[in-house]
Amino acid sequence: MSLTMSRAEREEFLAGVHVGVLSVASGDGGGPLTVPVWYSYQPGSTVNVSTGRSTRKARAIEAAGRFSLCAQDERPPYKYVTVEGPVVIEDASDADRLELARRYLGAEAGDAYMAANPGGTQVMIRMTPEHWLSVDYGRG
């Protein structure tokens, strides 16, 4: 029996609230830059990550033109989805940032986060999924 999720299953899983682990070529001759991130995804759409325009992460993604993201459920039976693809980088709107903050923190804490972290220097990085890996050990 295959442990691989169907397209619908992997997209539904990725759309759930998980802290993603983003990886991108570091460009400095070392290993990849790998960091935890908040992200959003709707099935059939892009994976969206917001970060500061001048961060190491943003610079590495801009240079590489792509990144990969892994979302996992650490509770048995374990499952994960990894997705990788090219990106478009644009200025982050306050509405996009607020949606992301509320996704992870809830309405009240998300609003407080936005008040404490004003925009202006944020970008929204939108990755188009090209390559997928998935495993659901609950299938075995």
PDB file of C-alpha atoms in Angstrom:
ATOM      1  CA  MET A   1       0.000   0.000   0.000  1.00  0.00           C
ATOM      2  CA  SER A   2       1.304   3.448  -0.943  1.00  0.00           C
ATOM      3  CA  LEU A   3       1.923   6.000   1.784  1.00  0.00           C
ATOM      4  CA  THR A   4       1.711   8.861  -0.737  1.00  0.00           C
ATOM      5  CA  MET A   5      -1.257  11.220  -0.359  1.00  0.00           C
ATOM      6  CA  SER A   6      -3.574  11.910  -3.291  1.00  0.00           C
ATOM      7  CA  ARG A   7      -3.518  15.373  -4.836  1.00  0.00           C
ATOM      8  CA  ALA A   8      -6.657  16.384  -2.931  1.00  0.00           C
ATOM      9  CA  GLU A   9      -5.285  15.003   0.364  1.00  0.00           C
ATOM     10  CA  ARG A  10      -1.920  16.746   0.066  1.00  0.00           C
ATOM     11  CA  GLU A  11      -3.528  20.060  -0.914  1.00  0.00           C
ATOM     12  CA  GLU A  12      -5.985  19.849   1.988  1.00  0.00           C
ATOM     13  CA  PHE A  13      -3.145  19.024   4.385  1.00  0.00           C
ATOM     14  CA  LEU A  14      -0.970  21.895   3.119  1.00  0.00           C
ATOM     15  CA  ALA A  15      -3.929  24.285   3.488  1.00  0.00           C
ATOM     16  CA  GLY A  16      -4.123  23.415   7.200  1.00  0.00           C
ATOM     17  CA  VAL A  17      -2.396  25.482   9.852  1.00  0.00           C
ATOM     18  CA  HIS A  18       1.151  24.184  10.296  1.00  0.00           C
ATOM     19  CA  VAL A  19       4.400  25.991  10.943  1.00  0.00           C
ATOM     20  CA  GLY A  20       6.224  25.440   7.665  1.00  0.00           C
ATOM     21  CA  VAL A  21       9.928  24.814   7.320  1.00  0.00           C
ATOM     22  CA  LEU A  22      11.239  26.815   4.372  1.00  0.00           C
ATOM     23  CA  SER A  23      14.503  25.868   2.643  1.00  0.00           C
ATOM     24  CA  VAL A  24      16.365  27.819  -0.005  1.00  0.00           C
ATOM     25  CA  ALA A  25      19.873  27.719  -1.449  1.00  0.00           C
ATOM     26  CA  SER A  26      21.940  30.035   0.734  1.00  0.00           C
ATOM     27  CA  GLY A  27      24.070  31.325  -2.130  1.00  0.00           C
ATOM     28  CA  ASP A  28      27.124  31.541   0.119  1.00  0.00           C
ATOM     29  CA  GLY A  29      28.603  28.151  -0.711  1.00  0.00           C
ATOM     30  CA  GLY A  30      27.261  26.604   2.478  1.00  0.00           C
ATOM     31  CA  GLY A  31      24.228  24.459   3.038  1.00  0.00           C
ATOM     32  CA  PRO A  32      20.683  25.652   2.443  1.00  0.00           C
ATOM     33  CA  LEU A  33      19.051  28.277   4.631  1.00  0.00           C
ATOM     34  CA  THR A  34      16.282  26.474   6.533  1.00  0.00           C
ATOM     35  CA  VAL A  35      13.861  28.433   8.745  1.00  0.00           C
ATOM     36  CA  PRO A  36      10.396  28.007  10.281  1.00  0.00           C
ATOM     37  CA  VAL A  37       7.722  30.267   8.731  1.00  0.00           C
ATOM     38  CA  TRP A  38       4.053  31.134   8.783  1.00  0.00           C
ATOM     39  CA  TYR A  39       2.482  30.503   5.395  1.00  0.00           C
ATOM     40  CA  SER A  40      -0.884  30.374   3.681  1.00  0.00           C
ATOM     41  CA  TYR A  41      -2.163  28.130   0.929  1.00  0.00           C
ATOM     42  CA  GLN A  42      -5.462  27.441  -0.786  1.00  0.00           C
ATOM     43  CA  PRO A  43      -5.747  24.325  -2.990  1.00  0.00           C
ATOM     44  CA  GLY A  44      -4.745  25.097  -6.569  1.00  0.00           C
ATOM     45  CA  SER A  45      -3.127  28.410  -5.619  1.00  0.00           C
ATOM     46  CA  THR A  46       0.265  29.655  -4.426  1.00  0.00           C
ATOM     47  CA  VAL A  47       2.117  29.099  -1.150  1.00  0.00           C
ATOM     48  CA  ASN A  48       2.468  32.558   0.424  1.00  0.00           C
ATOM     49  CA  VAL A  49       5.136  33.677   2.888  1.00  0.00           C
ATOM     50  CA  SER A  50       5.686  37.201   4.207  1.00  0.00           C
ATOM     51  CA  THR A  51       9.049  38.470   5.406  1.00  0.00           C
ATOM     52  CA  GLY A  52      11.121  41.618   5.621  1.00  0.00           C
ATOM     53  CA  ARG A  53      12.463  42.831   2.294  1.00  0.00           C
ATOM     54  CA  SER A  54      16.091  42.900   3.476  1.00  0.00           C
ATOM     55  CA  THR A  55      16.141  39.627   5.425  1.00  0.00           C
ATOM     56  CA  ARG A  56      18.604  36.896   4.552  1.00  0.00           C
ATOM     57  CA  LYS A  57      15.619  34.708   3.659  1.00  0.00           C
ATOM     58  CA  ALA A  58      14.164  37.235   1.181  1.00  0.00           C
ATOM     59  CA  ARG A  59      17.560  37.860  -0.438  1.00  0.00           C
ATOM     60  CA  ALA A  60      18.258  34.126  -0.791  1.00  0.00           C
ATOM     61  CA  ILE A  61      14.824  33.437  -2.296  1.00  0.00           C
ATOM     62  CA  GLU A  62      15.178  36.326  -4.727  1.00  0.00           C
ATOM     63  CA  ALA A  63      18.594  35.047  -5.839  1.00  0.00           C
ATOM     64  CA  ALA A  64      17.434  31.429  -6.183  1.00  0.00           C
ATOM     65  CA  GLY A  65      14.064  32.269  -7.720  1.00  0.00           C
ATOM     66  CA  ARG A  66      12.427  29.399  -5.821  1.00  0.00           C
ATOM     67  CA  PHE A  67      12.172  27.692  -2.448  1.00  0.00           C
ATOM     68  CA  SER A  68      10.803  24.546  -0.864  1.00  0.00           C
ATOM     69  CA  LEU A  69       8.481  24.242   2.105  1.00  0.00           C
ATOM     70  CA  CYS A  70       7.729  21.280   4.335  1.00  0.00           C
ATOM     71  CA  ALA A  71       4.616  21.084   6.523  1.00  0.00           C
ATOM     72  CA  GLN A  72       4.239  18.201   8.941  1.00  0.00           C
ATOM     73  CA  ASP A  73       2.035  16.714  11.605  1.00  0.00           C
ATOM     74  CA  GLU A  74       4.243  15.386  14.390  1.00  0.00           C
ATOM     75  CA  ARG A  75       1.433  13.419  16.051  1.00  0.00           C
ATOM     76  CA  PRO A  76       1.283   9.723  15.201  1.00  0.00           C
ATOM     77  CA  PRO A  77       0.568   8.562  12.631  1.00  0.00           C
ATOM     78  CA  TYR A  78       3.010  11.093  11.163  1.00  0.00           C
ATOM     79  CA  LYS A  79       2.407  12.826   7.865  1.00  0.00           C
ATOM     80  CA  TYR A  80       4.049  15.540   5.828  1.00  0.00           C
ATOM     81  CA  VAL A  81       3.865  17.446   2.570  1.00  0.00           C
ATOM     82  CA  THR A  82       6.840  19.055   0.869  1.00  0.00           C
ATOM     83  CA  VAL A  83       6.356  21.420  -2.046  1.00  0.00           C
ATOM     84  CA  GLU A  84       8.860  23.294  -4.218  1.00  0.00           C
ATOM     85  CA  GLY A  85       8.616  25.789  -7.043  1.00  0.00           C
ATOM     86  CA  PRO A  86       9.315  29.199  -8.567  1.00  0.00           C
ATOM     87  CA  VAL A  87       8.367  32.467  -6.875  1.00  0.00           C
ATOM     88  CA  VAL A  88       7.007  35.919  -7.486  1.00  0.00           C
ATOM     89  CA  ILE A  89       7.980  38.573  -4.937  1.00  0.00           C
ATOM     90  CA  GLU A  90       5.761  41.616  -4.378  1.00  0.00           C
ATOM     91  CA  ASP A  91       5.123  44.237  -1.718  1.00  0.00           C
ATOM     92  CA  ALA A  92       3.058  42.751   1.109  1.00  0.00           C
ATOM     93  CA  SER A  93      -0.292  44.434   1.701  1.00  0.00           C
ATOM     94  CA  ASP A  94      -1.485  45.026   5.242  1.00  0.00           C
ATOM     95  CA  ALA A  95      -4.520  42.861   4.413  1.00  0.00           C
ATOM     96  CA  ASP A  96      -2.296  39.919   3.408  1.00  0.00           C
ATOM     97  CA  ARG A  97      -0.169  40.303   6.515  1.00  0.00           C
ATOM     98  CA  LEU A  98      -3.229  40.573   8.773  1.00  0.00           C
ATOM     99  CA  GLU A  99      -4.728  37.426   7.253  1.00  0.00           C
ATOM    100  CA  LEU A 100      -1.492  35.543   7.941  1.00  0.00           C
ATOM    101  CA  ALA A 101      -1.209  36.866  11.519  1.00  0.00           C
ATOM    102  CA  ARG A 102      -4.815  35.934  12.293  1.00  0.00           C
ATOM    103  CA  ARG A 103      -4.331  32.490  10.719  1.00  0.00           C
ATOM    104  CA  TYR A 104      -1.642  31.663  13.285  1.00  0.00           C
ATOM    105  CA  LEU A 105      -2.593  33.806  16.266  1.00  0.00           C
ATOM    106  CA  GLY A 106      -6.365  34.264  16.070  1.00  0.00           C
ATOM    107  CA  ALA A 107      -8.190  37.566  15.584  1.00  0.00           C
ATOM    108  CA  GLU A 108      -7.262  39.388  18.794  1.00  0.00           C
ATOM    109  CA  ALA A 109      -3.610  38.352  18.984  1.00  0.00           C
ATOM    110  CA  GLY A 110      -3.240  38.761  15.188  1.00  0.00           C
ATOM    111  CA  ASP A 111      -4.467  42.349  15.430  1.00  0.00           C
ATOM    112  CA  ALA A 112      -2.056  42.988  18.316  1.00  0.00           C
ATOM    113  CA  TYR A 113       0.802  41.484  16.295  1.00  0.00           C
ATOM    114  CA  MET A 114       0.034  43.811  13.377  1.00  0.00           C
ATOM    115  CA  ALA A 115      -0.100  46.840  15.689  1.00  0.00           C
ATOM    116  CA  ALA A 116       3.321  45.934  17.098  1.00  0.00           C
ATOM    117  CA  ASN A 117       4.834  45.114  13.673  1.00  0.00           C
ATOM    118  CA  PRO A 118       3.877  47.807  11.160  1.00  0.00           C
ATOM    119  CA  GLY A 119       4.417  47.099   7.465  1.00  0.00           C
ATOM    120  CA  GLY A 120       6.246  49.096   4.865  1.00  0.00           C
ATOM    121  CA  THR A 121       9.280  46.896   4.469  1.00  0.00           C
ATOM    122  CA  GLN A 122       7.533  43.547   4.061  1.00  0.00           C
ATOM    123  CA  VAL A 123       7.301  41.437   0.926  1.00  0.00           C
ATOM    124  CA  MET A 124       4.911  38.635   0.058  1.00  0.00           C
ATOM    125  CA  ILE A 125       6.641  35.725  -1.629  1.00  0.00           C
ATOM    126  CA  ARG A 126       4.253  33.609  -3.700  1.00  0.00           C
ATOM    127  CA  MET A 127       5.500  30.168  -4.716  1.00  0.00           C
ATOM    128  CA  THR A 128       3.792  28.170  -7.448  1.00  0.00           C
ATOM    129  CA  PRO A 129       3.965  24.488  -6.455  1.00  0.00           C
ATOM    130  CA  GLU A 130       5.727  22.400  -9.119  1.00  0.00           C
ATOM    131  CA  HIS A 131       7.110  19.414  -7.221  1.00  0.00           C
ATOM    132  CA  TRP A 132       5.334  17.619  -4.383  1.00  0.00           C
ATOM    133  CA  LEU A 133       6.340  14.907  -1.917  1.00  0.00           C
ATOM    134  CA  SER A 134       3.923  13.541   0.636  1.00  0.00           C
ATOM    135  CA  VAL A 135       3.671  10.721   3.142  1.00  0.00           C
ATOM    136  CA  ASP A 136       0.829   9.684   5.424  1.00  0.00           C
ATOM    137  CA  TYR A 137       1.964   6.900   7.739  1.00  0.00           C
ATOM    138  CA  GLY A 138      -1.659   6.388   8.751  1.00  0.00           C
ATOM    139  CA  ARG A 139      -2.077   4.503   5.460  1.00  0.00           C
ATOM    140  CA  GLY A 140       0.315   1.713   6.427  1.00  0.00           C
TER     141      GLY A 140
END
